[in-house]
mmCIF file of C-alpha atoms and ligand atoms in Angstrom:
data_model
loop_
_atom_site.group_PDB
_atom_site.id
_atom_site.type_symbol
_atom_site.label_atom_id
_atom_site.label_comp_id
_atom_site.label_asym_id
_atom_site.label_seq_id
_atom_site.Cartn_x
_atom_site.Cartn_y
_atom_site.Cartn_z
ATOM 1 C CA UNK A 159 3.588 11.041 13.290
ATOM 2 C CA UNK A 160 0.902 8.852 12.134
ATOM 3 C CA UNK A 161 -1.651 10.758 14.201
ATOM 4 C CA UNK A 162 -0.473 13.930 12.744
ATOM 5 C CA UNK A 163 -1.068 12.669 9.366
ATOM 6 C CA UNK A 164 -4.599 11.793 10.417
ATOM 7 C CA UNK A 165 -5.321 15.428 11.320
ATOM 8 C CA UNK A 166 -4.430 16.753 7.919
ATOM 9 C CA UNK A 167 -7.243 14.703 6.144
ATOM 10 C CA UNK A 168 -10.809 15.552 5.737
ATOM 11 C CA UNK A 169 -13.241 13.200 7.075
ATOM 12 C CA UNK A 170 -16.547 12.254 5.386
ATOM 13 C CA UNK A 171 -19.407 13.020 7.697
ATOM 14 C CA UNK A 172 -21.178 9.905 8.688
ATOM 15 C CA UNK A 173 -24.177 9.649 10.804
ATOM 16 C CA UNK A 174 -24.130 7.914 14.041
ATOM 17 C CA UNK A 175 -20.947 7.952 16.404
ATOM 18 C CA UNK A 176 -18.408 5.156 16.964
ATOM 19 C CA UNK A 177 -15.548 5.201 19.238
ATOM 20 C CA UNK A 178 -13.251 5.562 16.179
ATOM 21 C CA UNK A 179 -15.117 8.264 14.427
ATOM 22 C CA UNK A 180 -15.455 10.146 17.770
ATOM 23 C CA UNK A 181 -11.791 9.956 18.339
ATOM 24 C CA UNK A 182 -11.058 11.022 14.884
ATOM 25 C CA UNK A 183 -13.492 14.026 15.124
ATOM 26 C CA UNK A 184 -11.769 15.163 18.441
ATOM 27 C CA UNK A 185 -8.259 14.945 16.719
ATOM 28 C CA UNK A 186 -9.454 17.031 13.907
ATOM 29 C CA UNK A 187 -11.069 19.650 16.164
ATOM 30 C CA UNK A 188 -8.011 19.838 18.355
ATOM 31 C CA UNK A 189 -5.779 20.469 15.274
ATOM 32 C CA UNK A 190 -8.099 23.480 14.111
ATOM 33 C CA UNK A 191 -7.472 25.234 17.315
ATOM 34 C CA UNK A 192 -3.945 24.556 18.167
ATOM 35 C CA UNK A 193 -1.956 23.963 14.906
ATOM 36 C CA UNK A 194 -1.421 27.323 13.549
ATOM 37 C CA UNK A 195 2.316 26.971 13.744
ATOM 38 C CA UNK A 196 2.690 23.330 13.084
ATOM 39 C CA UNK A 197 3.571 23.235 9.254
ATOM 40 C CA UNK A 198 3.883 19.432 9.239
ATOM 41 C CA UNK A 199 0.451 18.951 10.519
ATOM 42 C CA UNK A 200 -0.986 20.637 7.358
ATOM 43 C CA UNK A 201 -0.369 17.954 4.751
ATOM 44 C CA UNK A 202 -2.594 18.074 1.799
ATOM 45 C CA UNK A 203 -1.890 16.314 -1.358
ATOM 46 C CA UNK A 204 0.048 19.177 -2.874
ATOM 47 C CA UNK A 205 2.604 18.569 -0.035
ATOM 48 C CA UNK A 206 3.208 15.018 -1.062
ATOM 49 C CA UNK A 207 6.625 15.618 -2.711
ATOM 50 C CA UNK A 208 8.374 17.521 0.215
ATOM 51 C CA UNK A 209 6.667 15.530 3.021
ATOM 52 C CA UNK A 210 7.431 12.129 1.454
ATOM 53 C CA UNK A 211 11.094 12.965 1.994
ATOM 54 C CA UNK A 212 10.830 12.696 5.699
ATOM 55 C CA UNK A 213 8.116 10.231 6.639
ATOM 56 C CA UNK A 214 6.927 6.797 5.998
ATOM 57 C CA UNK A 215 4.390 5.318 5.734
ATOM 58 C CA UNK A 216 2.447 8.234 4.087
ATOM 59 C CA UNK A 217 -1.059 8.744 3.476
ATOM 60 C CA UNK A 218 -2.206 11.936 1.902
ATOM 61 C CA UNK A 219 -5.664 13.240 1.244
ATOM 62 C CA UNK A 220 -6.444 13.550 -2.496
ATOM 63 C CA UNK A 221 -9.812 15.103 -1.567
ATOM 64 C CA UNK A 222 -8.689 18.245 -0.169
ATOM 65 C CA UNK A 223 -6.365 20.637 -2.254
ATOM 66 C CA UNK A 224 -4.482 23.551 -0.570
ATOM 67 C CA UNK A 225 -6.997 26.036 -1.980
ATOM 68 C CA UNK A 226 -9.770 23.811 -0.637
ATOM 69 C CA UNK A 227 -8.231 23.626 2.828
ATOM 70 C CA UNK A 228 -7.917 27.636 2.861
ATOM 71 C CA UNK A 229 -11.432 27.880 1.808
ATOM 72 C CA UNK A 230 -12.305 25.544 4.638
ATOM 73 C CA UNK A 231 -10.422 28.086 7.073
ATOM 74 C CA UNK A 232 -8.002 25.513 8.283
ATOM 75 C CA UNK A 233 -4.731 27.137 9.397
ATOM 76 C CA UNK A 234 -2.246 28.058 6.784
ATOM 77 C CA UNK A 235 0.729 26.059 6.025
ATOM 78 C CA UNK A 236 4.272 27.354 6.519
ATOM 79 C CA UNK A 237 5.518 25.609 3.428
ATOM 80 C CA UNK A 238 7.913 27.843 1.316
ATOM 81 C CA UNK A 239 6.256 30.113 -1.295
ATOM 82 C CA UNK A 240 5.349 28.603 -4.569
ATOM 83 C CA UNK A 241 8.323 30.270 -6.367
ATOM 84 C CA UNK A 242 10.787 28.657 -4.111
ATOM 85 C CA UNK A 243 9.317 25.306 -4.897
ATOM 86 C CA UNK A 244 9.254 25.702 -8.601
ATOM 87 C CA UNK A 245 11.249 22.474 -9.155
ATOM 88 C CA UNK A 246 8.849 20.549 -7.038
ATOM 89 C CA UNK A 247 5.767 21.959 -8.807
ATOM 90 C CA UNK A 248 7.364 21.264 -12.115
ATOM 91 C CA UNK A 249 7.365 17.570 -11.314
ATOM 92 C CA UNK A 250 3.675 17.426 -10.588
ATOM 93 C CA UNK A 251 0.489 17.591 -12.627
ATOM 94 C CA UNK A 252 -3.161 17.378 -11.700
ATOM 95 C CA UNK A 253 -5.948 15.119 -12.755
ATOM 96 C CA UNK A 254 -9.700 15.987 -11.886
ATOM 97 C CA UNK A 255 -11.861 13.218 -10.487
ATOM 98 C CA UNK A 256 -15.331 14.528 -9.909
ATOM 99 C CA UNK A 257 -14.920 17.297 -7.304
ATOM 100 C CA UNK A 258 -11.462 16.105 -6.381
ATOM 101 C CA UNK A 259 -8.047 16.945 -7.609
ATOM 102 C CA UNK A 260 -5.323 14.150 -7.671
ATOM 103 C CA UNK A 261 -1.846 15.360 -7.900
ATOM 104 C CA UNK A 262 0.482 13.094 -10.040
ATOM 105 C CA UNK A 263 4.230 13.528 -9.003
ATOM 106 C CA UNK A 264 7.423 11.731 -8.161
ATOM 107 C CA UNK A 265 7.813 10.683 -4.691
ATOM 108 C CA UNK A 266 11.207 11.575 -2.958
ATOM 109 C CA UNK A 267 12.612 8.613 -0.821
ATOM 110 C CA UNK A 268 11.969 8.966 2.811
ATOM 111 C CA UNK A 269 15.355 7.912 3.729
ATOM 112 C CA UNK A 270 18.551 6.649 2.135
ATOM 113 C CA UNK A 271 17.452 3.154 2.249
ATOM 114 C CA UNK A 272 14.683 3.650 -0.188
ATOM 115 C CA UNK A 273 15.353 4.562 -3.607
ATOM 116 C CA UNK A 274 13.214 7.066 -5.680
ATOM 117 C CA UNK A 275 9.743 5.841 -6.027
ATOM 118 C CA UNK A 276 8.614 6.878 -9.503
ATOM 119 C CA UNK A 277 4.891 7.022 -10.231
ATOM 120 C CA UNK A 278 4.302 6.521 -13.838
ATOM 121 C CA UNK A 279 2.199 8.540 -16.113
ATOM 122 C CA UNK A 280 -1.288 8.804 -15.100
ATOM 123 C CA UNK A 281 -3.933 6.991 -17.262
ATOM 124 C CA UNK A 282 -6.331 9.315 -18.811
ATOM 125 C CA UNK A 283 -9.263 9.855 -16.270
ATOM 126 C CA UNK A 284 -12.705 10.076 -18.006
ATOM 127 C CA UNK A 285 -15.726 10.920 -16.145
ATOM 128 C CA UNK A 286 -17.403 9.789 -12.878
ATOM 129 C CA UNK A 287 -19.585 7.382 -14.802
ATOM 130 C CA UNK A 288 -16.521 5.354 -15.614
ATOM 131 C CA UNK A 289 -15.983 4.361 -11.959
ATOM 132 C CA UNK A 290 -17.840 1.264 -10.917
ATOM 133 C CA UNK A 291 -18.782 2.929 -7.470
ATOM 134 C CA UNK A 292 -19.263 6.796 -7.274
ATOM 135 C CA UNK A 293 -18.151 6.559 -3.461
ATOM 136 C CA UNK A 294 -14.886 5.123 -4.128
ATOM 137 C CA UNK A 295 -12.683 8.092 -3.355
ATOM 138 C CA UNK A 296 -14.595 8.473 -0.061
ATOM 139 C CA UNK A 297 -14.118 4.878 0.711
ATOM 140 C CA UNK A 298 -10.383 5.477 0.144
ATOM 141 C CA UNK A 299 -10.156 8.412 2.236
ATOM 142 C CA UNK A 300 -12.013 6.786 5.107
ATOM 143 C CA UNK A 301 -9.725 3.758 4.802
ATOM 144 C CA UNK A 302 -6.587 6.111 5.113
ATOM 145 C CA UNK A 303 -8.030 7.709 8.255
ATOM 146 C CA UNK A 304 -8.748 4.306 9.814
ATOM 147 C CA UNK A 305 -5.299 2.895 8.817
ATOM 148 C CA UNK A 306 -3.740 5.871 10.587
ATOM 149 C CA UNK A 307 -5.622 5.223 13.810
ATOM 150 C CA UNK A 308 -5.045 1.461 13.963
ATOM 151 C CA UNK A 309 -1.484 0.047 12.926
ATOM 152 C CA UNK A 310 -1.498 -3.306 11.309
ATOM 153 C CA UNK A 311 0.742 -6.225 11.246
ATOM 154 C CA UNK A 312 1.778 -5.395 7.551
ATOM 155 C CA UNK A 313 3.272 -2.040 8.737
ATOM 156 C CA UNK A 314 6.019 -3.550 10.765
ATOM 157 C CA UNK A 315 6.239 -7.172 9.495
ATOM 158 C CA UNK A 316 5.345 -6.925 5.855
ATOM 159 C CA UNK A 317 7.673 -8.107 3.112
ATOM 160 C CA UNK A 318 9.168 -4.622 2.710
ATOM 161 C CA UNK A 319 10.425 -4.868 6.184
ATOM 162 C CA UNK A 320 12.096 -8.222 5.804
ATOM 163 C CA UNK A 321 15.329 -7.344 4.010
ATOM 164 C CA UNK A 322 18.597 -6.959 5.862
ATOM 165 C CA UNK A 323 19.214 -3.239 5.864
ATOM 166 C CA UNK A 324 23.069 -3.990 6.223
ATOM 167 C CA UNK A 325 23.216 -6.120 3.098
ATOM 168 C CA UNK A 326 23.967 -4.682 -0.277
ATOM 169 C CA UNK A 327 21.226 -3.705 -2.640
ATOM 170 C CA UNK A 328 21.227 -6.688 -4.629
ATOM 171 C CA UNK A 329 20.969 -9.070 -1.591
ATOM 172 C CA UNK A 330 18.122 -6.818 -0.286
ATOM 173 C CA UNK A 331 16.195 -7.242 -3.410
ATOM 174 C CA UNK A 332 16.549 -11.000 -3.218
ATOM 175 C CA UNK A 333 15.391 -10.779 0.598
ATOM 176 C CA UNK A 334 12.245 -9.016 -0.696
ATOM 177 C CA UNK A 335 11.530 -11.595 -3.249
ATOM 178 C CA UNK A 336 11.940 -14.382 -0.791
ATOM 179 C CA UNK A 337 9.735 -12.809 1.694
ATOM 180 C CA UNK A 338 7.117 -12.424 -0.868
ATOM 181 C CA UNK A 339 7.441 -16.055 -1.932
ATOM 182 C CA UNK A 340 6.957 -17.056 1.460
ATOM 183 C CA UNK A 341 4.079 -14.782 2.347
ATOM 184 C CA UNK A 342 1.424 -16.453 0.074
ATOM 185 C CA UNK A 343 -1.378 -17.728 2.654
ATOM 186 C CA UNK A 344 0.934 -17.123 5.573
ATOM 187 C CA UNK A 345 0.558 -14.488 8.338
ATOM 188 C CA UNK A 346 3.030 -11.513 8.234
ATOM 189 C CA UNK A 347 4.276 -12.737 11.725
ATOM 190 C CA UNK A 348 5.050 -16.156 10.571
ATOM 191 C CA UNK A 349 6.828 -15.098 7.380
ATOM 192 C CA UNK A 350 8.853 -12.312 9.302
ATOM 193 C CA UNK A 351 10.107 -15.052 11.756
ATOM 194 C CA UNK A 352 11.014 -17.454 8.890
ATOM 195 C CA UNK A 353 12.986 -14.638 7.292
ATOM 196 C CA UNK A 354 14.886 -13.982 10.482
ATOM 197 C CA UNK A 355 15.815 -17.676 10.620
ATOM 198 C CA UNK A 356 16.887 -17.578 6.921
ATOM 199 C CA UNK A 357 18.976 -14.301 7.347
ATOM 200 C CA UNK A 358 20.786 -15.852 10.461
ATOM 201 C CA UNK A 359 22.334 -17.979 7.975
ATOM 202 C CA UNK A 360 23.682 -16.262 4.888
ATOM 203 C CA UNK A 361 20.643 -15.515 2.701
ATOM 204 C CA UNK A 362 21.829 -15.159 -0.852
ATOM 205 C CA UNK A 363 20.770 -17.124 -4.100
ATOM 206 C CA UNK A 364 24.074 -19.152 -3.811
ATOM 207 C CA UNK A 365 23.517 -20.087 -0.351
ATOM 208 C CA UNK A 366 20.056 -21.240 -0.938
ATOM 209 C CA UNK A 367 21.199 -23.253 -3.945
ATOM 210 C CA UNK A 368 23.870 -24.981 -1.731
ATOM 211 C CA UNK A 369 21.686 -25.685 1.298
ATOM 212 C CA UNK A 370 20.258 -29.269 1.577
ATOM 213 C CA UNK A 371 16.342 -29.249 0.928
ATOM 214 C CA UNK A 372 15.642 -30.740 4.333
ATOM 215 C CA UNK A 373 17.584 -27.958 6.147
ATOM 216 C CA UNK A 374 15.764 -25.285 3.937
ATOM 217 C CA UNK A 375 12.355 -26.760 4.933
ATOM 218 C CA UNK A 376 13.251 -26.882 8.566
ATOM 219 C CA UNK A 377 14.216 -23.191 8.562
ATOM 220 C CA UNK A 378 10.723 -22.432 6.613
ATOM 221 C CA UNK A 379 8.518 -24.300 8.977
ATOM 222 C CA UNK A 380 5.774 -23.332 10.035
ATOM 223 C CA UNK A 381 5.143 -21.171 6.855
ATOM 224 C CA UNK A 382 2.300 -22.669 4.794
ATOM 225 C CA UNK A 383 3.219 -25.004 2.089
ATOM 226 C CA UNK A 384 6.729 -24.910 3.307
ATOM 227 C CA UNK A 385 7.830 -27.914 1.348
ATOM 228 C CA UNK A 386 6.659 -26.510 -1.944
ATOM 229 C CA UNK A 387 8.108 -23.169 -1.198
ATOM 230 C CA UNK A 388 11.449 -24.467 -0.217
ATOM 231 C CA UNK A 389 11.398 -26.308 -3.660
ATOM 232 C CA UNK A 390 10.542 -23.095 -5.652
ATOM 233 C CA UNK A 391 13.130 -21.203 -3.558
ATOM 234 C CA UNK A 392 15.793 -23.572 -4.658
ATOM 235 C CA UNK A 393 14.724 -23.504 -8.222
ATOM 236 C CA UNK A 394 14.519 -19.722 -8.407
ATOM 237 C CA UNK A 395 17.824 -19.361 -6.631
ATOM 238 C CA UNK A 396 19.349 -21.638 -9.330
ATOM 239 C CA UNK A 397 17.951 -19.438 -12.031
ATOM 240 C CA UNK A 398 19.205 -16.239 -10.353
ATOM 241 C CA UNK A 399 22.744 -17.723 -10.054
ATOM 242 C CA UNK A 400 22.809 -19.056 -13.703
ATOM 243 C CA UNK A 401 21.185 -16.074 -15.375
ATOM 244 C CA UNK A 402 21.151 -12.990 -13.214
ATOM 245 C CA UNK A 403 24.596 -12.911 -11.503
ATOM 246 C CA UNK A 404 22.528 -13.571 -8.168
ATOM 247 C CA UNK A 405 20.387 -10.507 -8.558
ATOM 248 C CA UNK A 406 16.619 -10.698 -9.390
ATOM 249 C CA UNK A 407 15.140 -9.848 -12.844
ATOM 250 C CA UNK A 408 14.286 -6.035 -13.118
ATOM 251 C CA UNK A 409 11.076 -6.548 -15.159
ATOM 252 C CA UNK A 410 7.770 -8.052 -14.702
ATOM 253 C CA UNK A 411 7.762 -10.573 -17.486
ATOM 254 C CA UNK A 412 11.085 -12.202 -16.241
ATOM 255 C CA UNK A 413 9.910 -12.154 -12.623
ATOM 256 C CA UNK A 414 6.833 -13.951 -13.653
ATOM 257 C CA UNK A 415 8.938 -16.751 -15.115
ATOM 258 C CA UNK A 416 10.399 -17.763 -11.687
ATOM 259 C CA UNK A 417 8.966 -20.899 -10.025
ATOM 260 C CA UNK A 418 6.507 -19.890 -7.429
ATOM 261 C CA UNK A 419 6.230 -16.218 -8.373
ATOM 262 C CA UNK A 420 2.689 -14.989 -9.298
ATOM 263 C CA UNK A 421 1.414 -11.596 -10.509
ATOM 264 C CA UNK A 422 0.733 -10.362 -6.992
ATOM 265 C CA UNK A 423 4.260 -10.855 -5.817
ATOM 266 C CA UNK A 424 5.847 -9.770 -9.058
ATOM 267 C CA UNK A 425 4.169 -6.269 -8.979
ATOM 268 C CA UNK A 426 4.840 -5.881 -5.464
ATOM 269 C CA UNK A 427 8.464 -7.018 -5.906
ATOM 270 C CA UNK A 428 8.959 -4.619 -8.888
ATOM 271 C CA UNK A 429 7.606 -1.845 -6.500
ATOM 272 C CA UNK A 430 9.575 -2.580 -3.265
ATOM 273 C CA UNK A 431 12.739 -3.938 -4.744
ATOM 274 C CA UNK A 432 13.149 -1.804 -7.995
ATOM 275 C CA UNK A 433 10.809 1.204 -7.126
ATOM 276 C CA UNK A 434 8.879 0.648 -10.361
ATOM 277 C CA UNK A 435 5.173 0.616 -10.334
ATOM 278 C CA UNK A 436 4.035 -1.947 -12.960
ATOM 279 C CA UNK A 437 0.610 -3.061 -11.568
ATOM 280 C CA UNK A 438 -1.504 -3.527 -8.373
ATOM 281 C CA UNK A 439 -0.582 -6.192 -5.948
ATOM 282 C CA UNK A 440 -3.886 -7.952 -5.425
ATOM 283 C CA UNK A 441 -3.809 -10.513 -2.611
ATOM 284 C CA UNK A 442 -6.744 -11.954 -0.768
ATOM 285 C CA UNK A 443 -7.356 -8.852 1.388
ATOM 286 C CA UNK A 444 -7.446 -6.451 -1.710
ATOM 287 C CA UNK A 445 -9.577 -9.027 -3.607
ATOM 288 C CA UNK A 446 -12.140 -9.300 -0.867
ATOM 289 C CA UNK A 447 -12.411 -5.652 0.037
ATOM 290 C CA UNK A 448 -12.595 -4.583 -3.604
ATOM 291 C CA UNK A 449 -15.536 -6.829 -4.001
ATOM 292 C CA UNK A 450 -17.148 -5.669 -0.675
ATOM 293 C CA UNK A 451 -16.978 -2.147 -1.673
ATOM 294 C CA UNK A 452 -18.097 -2.737 -5.089
ATOM 295 C CA UNK A 453 -15.046 -1.245 -6.683
ATOM 296 C CA UNK A 454 -15.473 -3.746 -9.677
ATOM 297 C CA UNK A 455 -18.004 -3.542 -12.314
ATOM 298 C CA UNK A 456 -18.613 -7.145 -11.920
ATOM 299 C CA UNK A 457 -17.729 -9.135 -8.935
ATOM 300 C CA UNK A 458 -14.841 -11.470 -9.361
ATOM 301 C CA UNK A 459 -13.830 -14.875 -8.072
ATOM 302 C CA UNK A 460 -9.998 -14.624 -8.502
ATOM 303 C CA UNK A 461 -7.425 -11.941 -7.466
ATOM 304 C CA UNK A 462 -6.114 -11.758 -10.862
ATOM 305 C CA UNK A 463 -9.616 -10.832 -12.311
ATOM 306 C CA UNK A 464 -9.816 -8.309 -9.534
ATOM 307 C CA UNK A 465 -6.318 -6.804 -10.563
ATOM 308 C CA UNK A 466 -7.375 -6.472 -14.147
ATOM 309 C CA UNK A 467 -10.649 -4.681 -13.209
ATOM 310 C CA UNK A 468 -8.966 -2.249 -10.685
ATOM 311 C CA UNK A 469 -6.309 -1.310 -13.081
ATOM 312 C CA UNK A 470 -9.010 -0.506 -15.681
ATOM 313 C CA UNK A 471 -10.154 2.392 -13.748
ATOM 314 C CA UNK A 472 -8.168 3.181 -10.782
ATOM 315 C CA UNK A 473 -5.959 6.211 -11.286
ATOM 316 C CA UNK A 474 -2.461 5.015 -11.837
ATOM 317 C CA UNK A 475 -0.922 7.378 -9.097
ATOM 318 C CA UNK A 476 -2.825 5.438 -6.660
ATOM 319 C CA UNK A 477 -1.742 2.058 -7.652
ATOM 320 C CA UNK A 478 1.310 2.050 -5.369
ATOM 321 C CA UNK A 479 -0.470 2.640 -2.238
ATOM 322 C CA UNK A 480 -3.613 0.285 -2.582
ATOM 323 C CA UNK A 481 -1.973 -3.061 -1.627
ATOM 324 C CA UNK A 482 -0.386 -1.717 1.638
ATOM 325 C CA UNK A 483 -3.578 0.274 2.501
ATOM 326 C CA UNK A 484 -6.063 -2.406 1.957
ATOM 327 C CA UNK A 485 -3.935 -5.275 3.412
ATOM 328 C CA UNK A 486 -3.749 -3.377 6.648
ATOM 329 C CA UNK A 487 -7.318 -2.477 6.585
ATOM 330 C CA UNK A 488 -8.245 -6.177 5.970
ATOM 331 C CA UNK A 489 -6.032 -7.353 8.942
ATOM 332 C CA UNK A 490 -7.592 -4.880 11.328
ATOM 333 C CA UNK A 491 -11.136 -4.024 10.381
ATOM 334 C CA UNK A 492 -12.492 -5.552 7.212
ATOM 335 C CA UNK A 493 -11.467 -8.851 8.272
ATOM 336 C CA UNK A 494 -12.342 -12.008 6.219
ATOM 337 C CA UNK A 495 -14.746 -13.448 8.885
ATOM 338 C CA UNK A 496 -17.000 -11.051 11.072
ATOM 339 C CA UNK A 497 -15.738 -7.747 9.648
ATOM 340 C CA UNK A 498 -15.847 -4.889 12.322
ATOM 341 C CA UNK A 499 -18.525 -2.921 10.233
ATOM 342 C CA UNK A 500 -19.843 -1.115 13.385
ATOM 343 C CA UNK A 501 -16.319 0.349 13.767
ATOM 344 C CA UNK A 502 -15.899 1.097 10.005
ATOM 345 C CA UNK A 503 -16.155 4.742 8.721
ATOM 346 C CA UNK A 504 -17.513 3.202 5.465
ATOM 347 C CA UNK A 505 -20.345 1.345 7.128
ATOM 348 C CA UNK A 506 -23.040 3.697 5.632
ATOM 349 C CA UNK A 507 -21.598 3.712 1.996
ATOM 350 C CA UNK A 508 -20.375 0.219 1.828
ATOM 351 C CA UNK A 509 -22.715 -2.223 -0.154
ATOM 352 C CA UNK A 510 -21.574 -5.187 2.012
ATOM 353 C CA UNK A 511 -22.044 -3.599 5.569
ATOM 354 C CA UNK A 512 -24.689 -4.816 7.792
ATOM 355 C CA UNK A 513 -26.229 -1.487 8.296
ATOM 356 C CA UNK A 514 -26.618 -1.107 4.415
ATOM 357 C CA UNK A 515 -27.826 -4.685 4.066
ATOM 358 C CA UNK A 516 -30.446 -4.253 6.897
ATOM 359 C CA UNK A 517 -31.870 -1.017 5.199
ATOM 360 C CA UNK A 518 -32.513 -3.157 1.866
ATOM 361 C CA UNK A 519 -34.532 -5.630 3.582
HETATM 362 S S1 SF4 B 614 -17.627 -4.872 5.005
HETATM 363 FE FE1 SF4 B 614 -17.903 -3.712 6.958
HETATM 364 S S2 SF4 B 614 -15.770 -3.396 7.487
HETATM 365 FE FE2 SF4 B 614 -15.574 -3.955 5.362
HETATM 366 S S3 SF4 B 614 -15.611 -1.869 4.327
HETATM 367 FE FE3 SF4 B 614 -17.663 -2.668 4.428
HETATM 368 S S4 SF4 B 614 -18.579 -1.614 6.302
HETATM 369 FE FE4 SF4 B 614 -16.335 -1.515 6.300
#
């Protein structure tokens, strides 16, 4: 399924061949000759609403509209005629960014366990000069392609995967918050295992509140700063029991008041637990990559500064995907130390890549 999504995307031509780009090129070529009857393989951004109902994770190309795809002589989609999809169309609107069109719409949940994810009103988009890097959209498109090709730990072990699917919704929201609190400066694998140990007991605010601190610390170890996190978890659980009937707050302001909850966790929690997009979750990966790609008018030192700058220009419909997309990219290719630039589709348009830096010398 992931590979089929890849084929629907347009690829920026980049000079030079890498294993990855060659493979992607082959996939696209194969699709052009064989996919005339495979409607699911023709996913452009205008299909976002209908395709989102059946698949996850979802990456769509904002670069190629249906009209552009037809112009590019790719096979026609078997999607219902526009008239039959009036409801869907009425929920969408378009914004122009340079030569690209981005569709703002409501996402339908991919299955019953996900509530409707509502993308909020798009911020007014001005002109290309307002973007810190003219290549940003192509960067994003290339990262989508690379993410399709290479699964990352966050896809299967991320915080959104840590909730007990058999628990009630209130408890699942608490599980997502706990996973986010544990995840700071901790590998996804370690957080996931700690969550498994916690869930093997009963994991509710009341159970954490009643658990001896040493027992909680034992369950969290080897999560980084597990003693501090155990303390914050107990304090937060106490507040949730006293003030929220063991649920979590449904707004960013109250979430940020909980001990051990920072802006990154709060925004991701609002998206994954309440399906409300309130901001971009900027962790160390998003912070690093945004700086490397010069997606910021001024380079930043702190993730919170990066969040403020990104939110000042990145179209709001893209906010919900940026964290998951860049975290996985940072785990697999644009790693903190020795990024795999030779394998990266952005290597010729990335200000931080070795090839670009070498040319400048
Ligand atoms: S630093 Fe290297 S891996 Fe990261 S985006 Fe730039 S070219 Fe790609």
